[in-house]
CSV table of C-alpha atoms in Angstrom, one decimal:
chain,number,residue,atom,x,y,z
A,216,MET,CA,-96.8,13.4,-135.7
A,217,ARG,CA,-98.5,10.2,-136.9
A,218,THR,CA,-98.3,7.0,-134.7
A,219,PRO,CA,-99.2,3.4,-135.7
A,220,ARG,CA,-102.7,2.2,-134.9
A,221,PRO,CA,-102.7,0.1,-131.7
A,222,PHE,CA,-102.4,-3.6,-132.1
A,223,SER,CA,-105.4,-5.0,-130.2
A,224,VAL,CA,-107.7,-8.1,-130.0
A,225,PRO,CA,-111.0,-6.1,-130.4
A,226,ARG,CA,-109.7,-4.7,-133.6
A,227,LEU,CA,-109.1,-8.1,-135.0
A,228,PHE,CA,-112.6,-9.3,-134.1
A,229,ARG,CA,-114.0,-6.1,-135.7
A,230,LEU,CA,-112.3,-7.2,-138.8
A,231,LEU,CA,-113.6,-10.7,-138.5
A,232,ARG,CA,-117.2,-9.6,-138.0
A,233,LEU,CA,-118.3,-13.1,-137.0
A,234,PRO,CA,-122.1,-13.5,-137.0
A,235,ARG,CA,-123.8,-14.3,-133.7
A,236,ARG,CA,-126.1,-17.3,-133.4
A,237,SER,CA,-128.5,-17.9,-130.6
A,238,ARG,CA,-128.2,-21.7,-131.0
A,239,THR,CA,-124.9,-23.4,-131.8
A,240,SER,CA,-124.3,-27.0,-132.8
A,241,LEU,CA,-121.4,-29.1,-131.4
A,242,ARG,CA,-119.7,-28.7,-134.8
A,243,THR,CA,-119.9,-24.9,-134.6
A,244,THR,CA,-118.6,-25.0,-131.0
A,245,PHE,CA,-115.6,-27.1,-132.1
A,246,ALA,CA,-114.9,-24.8,-135.1
A,247,ALA,CA,-115.3,-21.6,-132.9
A,248,SER,CA,-113.0,-23.2,-130.3
A,249,PHE,CA,-110.3,-24.0,-132.8
A,250,ALA,CA,-110.6,-20.5,-134.2
A,251,ALA,CA,-110.5,-18.9,-130.8
A,252,VAL,CA,-107.4,-20.9,-129.8
A,253,ALA,CA,-105.7,-20.1,-133.1
A,254,ALA,CA,-106.6,-16.4,-132.7
A,255,ALA,CA,-105.3,-16.3,-129.2
A,256,VAL,CA,-102.0,-18.0,-130.1
A,257,THR,CA,-101.6,-16.0,-133.3
A,258,LEU,CA,-102.3,-12.7,-131.6
A,259,LEU,CA,-100.0,-13.5,-128.8
A,260,VAL,CA,-97.1,-14.6,-131.1
A,261,GLY,CA,-97.9,-11.7,-133.5
A,262,LEU,CA,-98.0,-9.1,-130.8
A,263,LEU,CA,-94.8,-10.3,-129.2
A,264,SER,CA,-93.0,-10.5,-132.6
A,265,TYR,CA,-94.3,-7.2,-133.7
A,266,ASP,CA,-93.3,-5.5,-130.5
A,267,ALA,CA,-89.9,-7.0,-130.5
A,268,ALA,CA,-89.3,-6.1,-134.2
A,269,ALA,CA,-90.6,-2.5,-133.7
A,270,GLN,CA,-88.4,-1.9,-130.7
A,271,LEU,CA,-85.4,-3.4,-132.5
A,272,VAL,CA,-86.0,-1.2,-135.6
A,273,ARG,CA,-86.6,2.0,-133.6
A,274,ARG,CA,-83.7,1.3,-131.3
A,275,ASP,CA,-81.4,0.6,-134.3
A,276,GLN,CA,-82.4,3.9,-136.0
A,277,GLN,CA,-82.0,5.9,-132.8
A,278,SER,CA,-78.6,4.2,-132.2
A,279,VAL,CA,-77.3,5.0,-135.7
A,280,PHE,CA,-78.6,8.6,-135.5
A,281,ALA,CA,-76.9,9.0,-132.1
A,282,GLU,CA,-73.7,7.7,-133.5
A,283,VAL,CA,-73.9,10.2,-136.4
A,284,VAL,CA,-74.4,13.1,-133.9
A,285,GLY,CA,-71.6,11.7,-131.7
A,286,ASP,CA,-69.2,11.6,-134.7
A,287,LEU,CA,-70.2,15.2,-135.6
A,288,ARG,CA,-69.6,16.4,-132.1
A,289,SER,CA,-66.2,14.6,-132.0
A,290,GLN,CA,-65.2,16.3,-135.3
A,291,VAL,CA,-66.0,19.8,-134.2
A,292,ARG,CA,-64.4,19.3,-130.8
A,293,HIS,CA,-61.0,18.0,-132.1
A,294,ARG,CA,-60.7,20.1,-135.2
A,295,SER,CA,-61.2,23.8,-135.8
A,296,LEU,CA,-64.0,23.6,-138.5
A,297,ASP,CA,-66.2,26.2,-140.0
A,298,ALA,CA,-69.4,26.1,-142.1
A,299,GLU,CA,-67.6,25.9,-145.4
A,300,ASP,CA,-66.0,22.6,-144.4
A,301,TYR,CA,-69.5,21.0,-144.5
A,302,ALA,CA,-70.4,22.4,-147.9
A,303,THR,CA,-71.5,20.1,-150.8
A,304,GLY,CA,-68.6,20.9,-153.1
A,305,ASP,CA,-66.7,17.7,-152.4
A,306,LEU,CA,-66.7,15.9,-155.8
A,307,ASP,CA,-65.2,12.7,-154.4
A,308,HIS,CA,-68.0,12.3,-151.8
A,309,ASP,CA,-65.4,11.6,-149.1
A,310,GLY,CA,-65.8,14.8,-147.2
A,311,LEU,CA,-67.1,15.6,-143.7
A,312,ARG,CA,-70.6,16.0,-145.0
A,313,ASP,CA,-70.6,12.6,-146.7
A,314,ASP,CA,-69.4,11.0,-143.4
A,315,LEU,CA,-72.6,12.2,-141.9
A,316,THR,CA,-75.1,11.3,-144.6
A,317,ARG,CA,-73.7,7.9,-145.6
A,318,PRO,CA,-74.7,5.9,-142.5
A,319,THR,CA,-78.3,7.1,-142.2
A,320,ARG,CA,-79.1,8.9,-145.5
A,321,ALA,CA,-79.6,11.9,-143.3
A,322,ASP,CA,-80.3,15.5,-144.4
A,323,VAL,CA,-77.5,17.9,-143.5
A,324,GLN,CA,-77.9,21.7,-143.3
A,325,VAL,CA,-75.2,24.2,-142.5
A,326,LEU,CA,-75.9,27.5,-140.6
A,327,ALA,CA,-73.7,30.6,-140.6
A,328,ALA,CA,-72.9,32.5,-137.4
A,329,ASP,CA,-75.9,34.7,-137.8
A,330,GLY,CA,-78.3,31.7,-138.2
A,331,ARG,CA,-78.5,32.1,-142.0
A,332,ILE,CA,-78.6,28.9,-144.0
A,333,VAL,CA,-75.3,28.5,-145.8
A,334,ASP,CA,-76.0,25.2,-147.4
A,335,ARG,CA,-79.1,22.9,-147.2
A,336,GLY,CA,-79.6,19.3,-148.1
A,337,SER,CA,-82.5,17.8,-150.1
A,338,ARG,CA,-84.9,19.9,-148.1
A,339,GLU,CA,-84.8,22.9,-145.9
A,340,LEU,CA,-84.8,22.2,-142.2
A,341,PRO,CA,-86.5,24.6,-139.8
A,342,VAL,CA,-84.3,26.9,-137.8
A,343,GLU,CA,-85.6,28.3,-134.5
A,344,GLU,CA,-84.2,30.5,-131.8
A,345,THR,CA,-82.5,27.5,-130.1
A,346,GLU,CA,-80.6,26.7,-133.2
A,347,ARG,CA,-79.6,30.3,-133.9
A,348,VAL,CA,-78.2,30.6,-130.4
A,349,LEU,CA,-76.0,27.6,-131.0
A,350,THR,CA,-74.5,29.3,-134.1
A,351,THR,CA,-72.8,31.9,-131.9
A,352,ASP,CA,-72.0,29.5,-129.0
A,353,PRO,CA,-68.3,29.5,-128.2
A,354,GLU,CA,-68.2,25.9,-127.1
A,355,PRO,CA,-67.8,23.4,-129.9
A,356,GLY,CA,-70.0,20.2,-129.9
A,357,LYS,CA,-72.8,21.7,-127.9
A,358,VAL,CA,-76.0,20.0,-129.2
A,359,ALA,CA,-79.8,20.7,-129.2
A,360,ARG,CA,-82.3,17.9,-130.2
A,361,ARG,CA,-86.0,17.9,-131.1
A,362,ASP,CA,-88.6,16.2,-133.3
A,363,ILE,CA,-90.0,18.1,-136.2
A,364,GLU,CA,-92.5,17.7,-139.0
A,365,ILE,CA,-91.8,18.7,-142.6
A,366,ASP,CA,-94.5,18.3,-145.3
A,367,GLY,CA,-96.3,15.7,-143.1
A,368,GLU,CA,-93.2,13.6,-142.5
A,369,ASP,CA,-91.6,13.1,-139.1
A,370,TYR,CA,-87.9,13.8,-138.4
A,371,ARG,CA,-85.4,13.7,-135.7
A,372,LEU,CA,-83.3,16.9,-135.7
A,373,ALA,CA,-80.0,17.6,-134.0
A,374,THR,CA,-78.1,20.9,-134.2
A,375,VAL,CA,-74.4,20.9,-133.2
A,376,ALA,CA,-72.4,24.1,-132.6
A,377,LEU,CA,-69.1,24.5,-134.5
A,378,GLY,CA,-67.9,26.6,-131.6
A,379,GLY,CA,-66.2,30.0,-131.6
A,380,GLY,CA,-69.2,31.7,-133.1
A,381,ARG,CA,-68.5,30.0,-136.5
A,382,GLY,CA,-72.0,28.6,-137.0
A,383,ALA,CA,-73.7,25.2,-136.6
A,384,VAL,CA,-74.5,22.0,-138.5
A,385,GLN,CA,-78.0,20.5,-138.5
A,386,VAL,CA,-78.5,16.7,-139.0
A,387,ALA,CA,-82.1,15.4,-139.6
A,388,GLN,CA,-83.2,11.7,-139.8
A,389,GLN,CA,-86.7,10.8,-141.2
A,390,PHE,CA,-88.5,8.2,-139.0
A,391,SER,CA,-92.0,8.5,-140.3
A,392,ASP,CA,-91.2,6.1,-143.1
A,393,THR,CA,-90.0,3.6,-140.5
A,394,GLU,CA,-93.3,4.0,-138.7
A,395,ASP,CA,-95.1,3.5,-142.0
A,396,LEU,CA,-93.1,0.3,-142.5
A,397,LEU,CA,-94.1,-0.9,-139.0
A,398,GLU,CA,-97.7,0.0,-139.6
A,399,ASP,CA,-97.6,-2.0,-142.8
A,400,LEU,CA,-96.0,-4.9,-140.8
A,401,GLN,CA,-98.8,-4.6,-138.3
A,402,ASP,CA,-101.5,-4.8,-141.0
A,403,ARG,CA,-99.7,-7.8,-142.5
A,404,THR,CA,-99.6,-9.4,-139.1
A,405,LEU,CA,-103.3,-8.8,-138.6
A,406,LEU,CA,-104.1,-10.2,-142.1
A,407,PHE,CA,-102.0,-13.2,-141.3
A,408,ALA,CA,-103.8,-13.7,-138.0
A,409,LEU,CA,-107.1,-13.4,-139.8
A,410,LEU,CA,-106.1,-16.1,-142.3
A,411,VAL,CA,-104.9,-18.3,-139.5
A,412,VAL,CA,-108.2,-17.9,-137.7
A,413,VAL,CA,-110.2,-18.7,-140.8
A,414,ALA,CA,-108.0,-21.7,-141.6
A,415,ALA,CA,-108.3,-22.9,-138.0
A,416,GLY,CA,-112.0,-22.5,-138.2
A,417,LEU,CA,-112.3,-24.4,-141.4
A,418,PHE,CA,-110.0,-27.1,-140.1
A,419,GLY,CA,-112.0,-27.2,-136.8
A,420,TRP,CA,-115.2,-27.5,-138.8
A,421,TRP,CA,-113.7,-30.4,-140.8
A,422,LEU,CA,-112.3,-32.1,-137.7
A,423,ALA,CA,-115.6,-31.5,-135.8
A,424,ARG,CA,-117.5,-33.2,-138.6
A,425,ARG,CA,-115.3,-36.3,-138.3
A,426,ILE,CA,-115.4,-36.3,-134.5
A,427,THR,CA,-119.1,-35.5,-134.0
A,428,GLY,CA,-120.5,-37.2,-137.1
A,429,ARG,CA,-121.3,-40.3,-135.1
A,430,LEU,CA,-122.7,-38.2,-132.2
A,431,VAL,CA,-124.9,-36.4,-134.7
A,432,ARG,CA,-126.2,-39.7,-136.0
A,433,LEU,CA,-126.8,-40.9,-132.5
A,434,ALA,CA,-128.7,-37.6,-131.8
A,435,HIS,CA,-130.8,-38.1,-134.9
A,436,ALA,CA,-131.6,-41.7,-133.8
A,437,ALA,CA,-132.6,-40.5,-130.3
A,438,GLU,CA,-134.7,-37.7,-131.8
A,439,GLY,CA,-136.4,-40.3,-134.0
A,440,VAL,CA,-137.2,-42.4,-131.0
A,441,ALA,CA,-138.6,-39.4,-129.1
A,442,ALA,CA,-140.6,-38.2,-132.1
A,443,THR,CA,-142.1,-41.6,-133.3
A,444,GLY,CA,-142.0,-43.7,-130.1
A,445,ARG,CA,-140.5,-46.5,-132.1
A,446,VAL,CA,-137.6,-48.4,-130.5
A,447,ASP,CA,-136.7,-50.5,-133.5
A,448,ILE,CA,-134.7,-47.6,-135.2
A,449,GLN,CA,-131.3,-48.6,-136.5
A,450,VAL,CA,-128.6,-47.2,-134.3
A,451,PRO,CA,-125.1,-46.5,-135.9
A,452,VAL,CA,-122.5,-48.4,-133.9
A,453,VAL,CA,-118.9,-47.7,-135.1
A,454,GLY,CA,-115.6,-47.6,-133.3
A,455,ARG,CA,-114.3,-48.6,-129.9
A,456,ASP,CA,-113.9,-45.2,-128.3
A,457,GLU,CA,-116.3,-43.4,-126.0
A,458,VAL,CA,-118.7,-42.6,-128.9
A,459,GLY,CA,-118.7,-46.2,-130.0
A,460,ARG,CA,-119.4,-47.3,-126.4
A,461,LEU,CA,-122.2,-44.8,-126.2
A,462,GLY,CA,-123.7,-46.1,-129.5
A,463,ARG,CA,-123.5,-49.7,-128.3
A,464,SER,CA,-125.1,-48.8,-125.0
A,465,PHE,CA,-127.9,-46.8,-126.7
A,466,ASP,CA,-128.5,-49.7,-129.1
A,467,HIS,CA,-128.5,-52.2,-126.2
A,468,MET,CA,-131.0,-49.9,-124.3
A,469,LEU,CA,-133.3,-49.7,-127.3
A,470,GLY,CA,-133.1,-53.5,-127.7
A,471,ARG,CA,-134.1,-53.9,-124.1
A,472,LEU,CA,-136.9,-51.4,-124.5
A,473,ALA,CA,-138.1,-53.3,-127.6
A,474,ARG,CA,-138.0,-56.6,-125.8
A,475,ALA,CA,-139.8,-55.1,-122.8
A,476,GLU,CA,-142.4,-53.6,-125.1
A,477,ASP,CA,-142.9,-56.9,-126.9
A,478,ASP,CA,-143.1,-58.7,-123.6
A,479,GLN,CA,-145.7,-56.2,-122.4
A,480,ARG,CA,-147.7,-56.7,-125.5
A,481,ARG,CA,-147.6,-60.4,-125.3
A,482,LEU,CA,-148.4,-60.3,-121.6
A,483,VAL,CA,-151.5,-58.2,-122.3
A,484,GLN,CA,-152.6,-60.5,-125.1
A,485,ASP,CA,-151.9,-63.7,-123.2
A,486,ALA,CA,-153.5,-62.3,-120.0
A,487,GLY,CA,-156.6,-61.3,-122.0
A,488,HIS,CA,-156.8,-64.8,-123.4
A,489,GLU,CA,-156.3,-66.5,-120.0
A,490,LEU,CA,-158.8,-64.1,-118.2
A,491,ARG,CA,-161.5,-64.7,-120.8
A,492,THR,CA,-162.0,-68.4,-119.7
A,493,PRO,CA,-162.7,-67.9,-116.0
A,494,LEU,CA,-164.6,-64.7,-116.6
A,495,THR,CA,-166.9,-66.5,-119.1
A,496,SER,CA,-167.4,-69.3,-116.7
A,497,LEU,CA,-168.2,-66.9,-113.9
A,498,ARG,CA,-170.6,-65.0,-116.0
A,499,THR,CA,-172.4,-68.2,-117.0
A,500,ASN,CA,-172.7,-69.3,-113.4
A,501,ILE,CA,-173.8,-65.9,-112.2
A,502,SER,CA,-176.6,-65.9,-114.8
A,503,LEU,CA,-177.9,-69.0,-113.1
A,504,LEU,CA,-177.9,-67.5,-109.6
A,505,HIS,CA,-181.4,-66.0,-109.9
A,506,ARG,CA,-182.7,-69.5,-110.5
A,507,ILE,CA,-180.7,-71.2,-107.8
A,508,ASP,CA,-183.8,-72.0,-105.8
A,509,GLU,CA,-185.2,-73.9,-108.7
A,510,LEU,CA,-182.1,-76.1,-109.0
A,511,PRO,CA,-181.9,-79.5,-107.3
A,512,PRO,CA,-179.6,-79.6,-104.3
A,513,GLY,CA,-176.8,-81.4,-106.2
A,514,ALA,CA,-176.8,-78.9,-109.0
A,515,ARG,CA,-177.0,-76.0,-106.5
A,516,ALA,CA,-173.9,-77.3,-104.6
A,517,GLU,CA,-172.0,-77.9,-107.8
A,518,LEU,CA,-172.8,-74.3,-108.9
A,519,VAL,CA,-171.6,-72.8,-105.6
A,520,ALA,CA,-168.4,-75.0,-105.7
A,521,ASP,CA,-167.8,-74.0,-109.3
A,522,LEU,CA,-168.2,-70.3,-108.5
A,523,ALA,CA,-165.7,-70.6,-105.6
A,524,GLU,CA,-163.2,-72.5,-107.8
A,525,GLU,CA,-163.4,-70.0,-110.6
A,526,SER,CA,-163.1,-67.1,-108.2
A,527,ARG,CA,-160.0,-68.7,-106.6
A,528,GLU,CA,-158.5,-69.3,-110.0
A,529,LEU,CA,-159.2,-65.8,-111.1
A,530,THR,CA,-157.7,-64.4,-107.9
A,531,ASP,CA,-154.6,-66.5,-108.3
A,532,LEU,CA,-154.3,-65.5,-111.9
A,533,VAL,CA,-154.6,-61.7,-111.2
A,534,ASN,CA,-152.1,-62.0,-108.3
A,535,GLU,CA,-149.6,-63.7,-110.5
A,536,LEU,CA,-150.2,-61.3,-113.3
A,537,VAL,CA,-149.5,-58.4,-110.9
A,538,ASP,CA,-146.3,-60.1,-109.6
A,539,LEU,CA,-145.1,-60.8,-113.2
A,540,ALA,CA,-145.9,-57.3,-114.5
A,541,ALA,CA,-144.1,-55.7,-111.6
A,542,GLY,CA,-140.8,-57.2,-112.7
A,543,ARG,CA,-137.9,-57.0,-110.3
A,544,PRO,CA,-138.9,-56.2,-106.7
A,545,ASP,CA,-136.6,-53.2,-106.4
A,546,ASP,CA,-138.3,-52.1,-103.2
A,547,GLU,CA,-137.2,-55.3,-101.4
A,548,ARG,CA,-133.7,-55.0,-99.9
A,549,THR,CA,-131.1,-57.6,-100.4
A,550,GLU,CA,-129.5,-59.5,-97.6
A,551,GLU,CA,-127.0,-62.3,-97.1
A,552,LEU,CA,-128.8,-65.7,-97.2
A,553,THR,CA,-128.5,-69.3,-98.5
A,554,LEU,CA,-130.8,-71.3,-100.7
A,555,ALA,CA,-131.1,-73.8,-97.9
A,556,ASP,CA,-132.7,-71.2,-95.5
A,557,VAL,CA,-135.1,-70.0,-98.3
A,558,ALA,CA,-136.0,-73.6,-99.1
A,559,ARG,CA,-136.7,-74.5,-95.5
A,560,GLU,CA,-139.2,-71.6,-95.1
A,561,ALA,CA,-140.9,-72.3,-98.4
A,562,ALA,CA,-141.2,-76.0,-97.5
A,563,ALA,CA,-143.0,-75.1,-94.3
A,564,VAL,CA,-145.5,-72.9,-96.3
A,565,ALA,CA,-146.1,-75.6,-98.9
A,566,ARG,CA,-146.7,-78.3,-96.3
A,567,ARG,CA,-149.5,-76.2,-94.8
A,568,ARG,CA,-151.1,-75.5,-98.2
A,569,THR,CA,-150.8,-78.9,-99.8
A,570,GLY,CA,-150.6,-81.3,-96.9
A,571,ARG,CA,-147.7,-83.1,-98.7
A,572,THR,CA,-144.5,-84.5,-97.3
A,573,ILE,CA,-141.6,-82.3,-98.4
A,574,THR,CA,-138.0,-83.2,-97.6
A,575,LEU,CA,-134.9,-81.0,-97.9
A,576,ARG,CA,-131.4,-82.1,-98.6
A,577,ALA,CA,-128.7,-79.3,-98.6
A,578,GLU,CA,-125.1,-79.9,-99.6
A,579,GLU,CA,-122.5,-77.1,-99.0
A,580,PRO,CA,-124.9,-74.2,-99.2
A,581,GLN,CA,-123.3,-70.9,-100.2
A,582,VAL,CA,-124.0,-67.4,-98.8
A,583,PHE,CA,-124.9,-64.8,-101.4
A,584,GLU,CA,-126.8,-61.5,-101.6
A,585,GLY,CA,-130.5,-62.0,-102.5
A,586,ARG,CA,-134.1,-61.0,-102.0
A,587,PRO,CA,-135.6,-63.5,-99.6
A,588,ALA,CA,-139.3,-62.9,-100.3
A,589,ALA,CA,-138.8,-63.2,-104.1
A,590,LEU,CA,-136.7,-66.4,-103.7
A,591,GLN,CA,-139.3,-67.9,-101.3
A,592,ARG,CA,-142.0,-67.2,-103.8
A,593,ALA,CA,-140.0,-68.9,-106.6
A,594,VAL,CA,-139.4,-72.0,-104.4
A,595,THR,CA,-143.1,-72.1,-103.3
A,596,ASN,CA,-144.2,-72.0,-106.9
A,597,LEU,CA,-141.9,-74.9,-107.7
A,598,LEU,CA,-143.3,-76.9,-104.8
A,599,GLU,CA,-147.0,-76.2,-105.7
A,600,ASN,CA,-146.3,-77.1,-109.3
A,601,ALA,CA,-144.8,-80.4,-108.1
A,602,ALA,CA,-147.8,-81.1,-105.8
A,603,LYS,CA,-150.3,-80.3,-108.6
A,604,PHE,CA,-148.7,-82.8,-111.1
A,605,ASP,CA,-147.8,-85.5,-108.5
A,606,ARG,CA,-151.4,-86.1,-107.5
A,607,GLU,CA,-150.7,-89.7,-106.2
A,608,GLY,CA,-148.5,-88.4,-103.4
A,609,THR,CA,-147.0,-91.8,-102.8
A,610,GLU,CA,-143.5,-90.4,-102.5
A,611,PRO,CA,-142.4,-87.1,-100.8
A,612,ILE,CA,-141.5,-84.1,-102.8
A,613,GLU,CA,-137.7,-83.4,-102.5
A,614,ILE,CA,-135.8,-80.2,-102.4
A,615,VAL,CA,-132.1,-80.5,-103.2
A,616,VAL,CA,-129.8,-77.6,-102.6
A,617,GLU,CA,-126.2,-77.8,-103.9
A,618,GLY,CA,-124.3,-74.6,-103.3
A,619,ARG,CA,-126.4,-72.0,-105.2
A,620,ARG,CA,-128.4,-74.6,-107.2
A,621,LEU,CA,-131.9,-75.6,-106.1
A,622,ALA,CA,-134.0,-78.4,-107.6
A,623,VAL,CA,-137.5,-79.6,-106.7
A,624,LEU,CA,-138.0,-83.3,-107.5
A,625,ASP,CA,-141.3,-85.1,-107.9
A,626,ARG,CA,-142.6,-88.5,-109.1
A,627,GLY,CA,-145.4,-87.1,-111.3
A,628,PRO,CA,-146.0,-87.8,-115.0
A,629,GLY,CA,-142.8,-86.0,-115.9
A,630,ILE,CA,-142.2,-83.6,-118.8
A,631,ALA,CA,-142.3,-84.5,-122.4
A,632,ALA,CA,-139.2,-83.8,-124.4
A,633,ALA,CA,-141.2,-81.3,-126.6
A,634,ASP,CA,-142.2,-79.3,-123.6
A,635,LEU,CA,-138.8,-79.0,-121.8
A,636,ASP,CA,-138.0,-75.8,-123.7
A,637,HIS,CA,-141.3,-74.1,-123.0
A,638,VAL,CA,-142.3,-74.9,-119.4
A,639,PHE,CA,-141.0,-71.5,-118.2
A,640,ASP,CA,-142.9,-69.5,-120.9
A,641,ARG,CA,-145.7,-67.4,-119.8
A,642,PHE,CA,-149.1,-69.1,-119.9
A,643,TYR,CA,-147.6,-72.2,-121.4
A,644,ARG,CA,-149.5,-75.3,-120.4
A,645,ALA,CA,-148.5,-78.7,-121.7
A,646,PRO,CA,-151.4,-80.7,-123.4
A,647,GLY,CA,-151.6,-83.1,-120.5
A,648,ALA,CA,-151.9,-80.2,-118.0
A,649,ARG,CA,-154.6,-78.1,-119.6
A,650,SER,CA,-157.3,-79.8,-117.5
A,651,LEU,CA,-155.5,-79.0,-114.3
A,652,PRO,CA,-156.0,-75.8,-112.3
A,653,GLY,CA,-153.4,-73.1,-112.7
A,654,SER,CA,-152.6,-70.0,-114.7
A,655,GLY,CA,-149.4,-71.1,-116.5
A,656,LEU,CA,-147.5,-68.2,-114.8
A,657,GLY,CA,-145.9,-69.9,-111.8
A,658,LEU,CA,-142.8,-71.2,-113.6
A,659,SER,CA,-142.4,-67.9,-115.6
A,660,ILE,CA,-142.2,-66.1,-112.2
A,661,VAL,CA,-139.5,-68.6,-111.2
A,662,ARG,CA,-137.5,-67.6,-114.3
A,663,GLU,CA,-138.0,-63.9,-113.5
A,664,VAL,CA,-136.7,-64.3,-110.0
A,665,ALA,CA,-133.7,-66.4,-111.1
A,666,THR,CA,-132.8,-63.8,-113.8
A,667,THR,CA,-132.9,-60.9,-111.4
A,668,HIS,CA,-130.5,-62.8,-109.2
A,669,GLY,CA,-128.1,-63.4,-112.1
A,670,GLY,CA,-129.0,-67.0,-112.6
A,671,THR,CA,-130.9,-69.4,-114.9
A,672,VAL,CA,-133.6,-72.1,-114.7
A,673,PHE,CA,-133.7,-75.7,-115.8
A,674,ALA,CA,-136.2,-78.5,-116.2
A,675,GLU,CA,-135.3,-82.2,-116.6
A,676,ALA,CA,-137.0,-85.6,-116.7
A,677,ARG,CA,-136.0,-87.9,-113.8
A,678,ASP,CA,-135.0,-91.5,-114.2
A,679,GLY,CA,-137.9,-93.7,-113.1
A,680,GLY,CA,-140.5,-91.0,-113.8
A,681,GLY,CA,-141.1,-87.5,-112.6
A,682,ALA,CA,-139.3,-84.2,-113.1
A,683,ALA,CA,-136.5,-82.1,-111.6
A,684,ILE,CA,-137.3,-78.4,-112.0
A,685,GLY,CA,-135.3,-75.6,-110.4
A,686,PHE,CA,-133.0,-72.7,-110.7
A,687,LEU,CA,-129.5,-71.4,-109.9
A,688,VAL,CA,-128.4,-68.0,-108.8
A,689,GLY,CA,-125.2,-65.9,-108.9
A,690,ASP,CA,-122.1,-67.7,-110.1
A,691,ALA,CA,-123.5,-71.2,-109.7
A,692,GLU,CA,-122.2,-73.6,-112.3
A,693,GLY,CA,-124.1,-76.3,-114.2
A,694,ALA,CA,-127.7,-77.2,-114.2
A,695,SER,CA,-127.5,-80.9,-114.8
A,696,GLY,CA,-128.2,-83.7,-112.5
A,697,GLY,CA,-131.7,-84.0,-111.2
A,698,GLY,CA,-131.5,-87.3,-109.2
């Protein structure tokens, strides 16, 4: 007896024969995921549908065959019938035999009392001892059932005794054709599932290309940066979703890296230029040291003083370069403070260094989170800058704190309008200040400190002469008004 092949997932994937890849892209993952989901859903629906249809068809066939056998038993029980009553000689096709063959197109075979075949249908049905015994059974309607195979086809066979030793009637229903139909349905379901999986994979590939196209372009941009070390690569920025945000963040990161690289390059170039002057002077003076005994006392004292001055300038320049190159002092912890407290400590340090009178006026100081050492360095630089330019020292240097805004006021020569936008640039020195000591880095350090504290810097000319230079931090508003 033949049975349908099992409906299974491994069988479908054997039909698919998908190639294995050791490395898969995001697009392939999307496509495979779509195909896998489609396969799972299709297989589940197909399996349930096939199972329900198969059970319904089989149950219906069995029910119809059971009804035919039941009608036959009812006939022989209620009427005294013999083998000739089921012969094929009824020309009107409304006899007892036709009542059996019409519902199921069954084969009917009539047996005599000795088990001999009186009349057979389209094909001869097998007769075994069980059926021969029924032909002589005195009880009408007694039945024997079994499954048989004829010429490779499967049948259900029922033999019903006519009773009184008058013979028996055999009814056979072929069900292998139904199983062939169900097997064909199974193959069609598998083919349909395969087509759905392929369609889902193609649709997943197309959808993955649309979804991951921007990610692929971002990956190519990142690979280009990693391969070439260039940070000026164009980054595709499209959309407002997560991929668009990632692209904008990546572009912003590359922009910051490019600016940092440019700042580093300019810092090295400017530092090399600034270091060249004191080093040349030191080298010249050192070359004269072996003849110091031959120099007159005045020249000897001037040489030693010049060496000390150049050494100090070189030391200050190197220290400021280190501070500037270090950037944000991440190792310094923040704490709650006010600009008034920072200015008070910086003023004490500047008084000792410069000997100048420094006054502090604080109005409504605000508490904020900051790095005290960095802020003190910034205020100290502002005070030393004011002392350097206000050489007369007739008026005190003033520190004015208004909330989160700090300004250092002096009565020096002031700042020319052309220099206001450049005083915080690295190594920038106004034409009138190039003869004065200094590295040109003090105010750039002030700007770095203000920026790390979320603020800005400002420089203004004061009425009556002098300058107001300072910074603000946090959410401070406005930078105008220098006094």
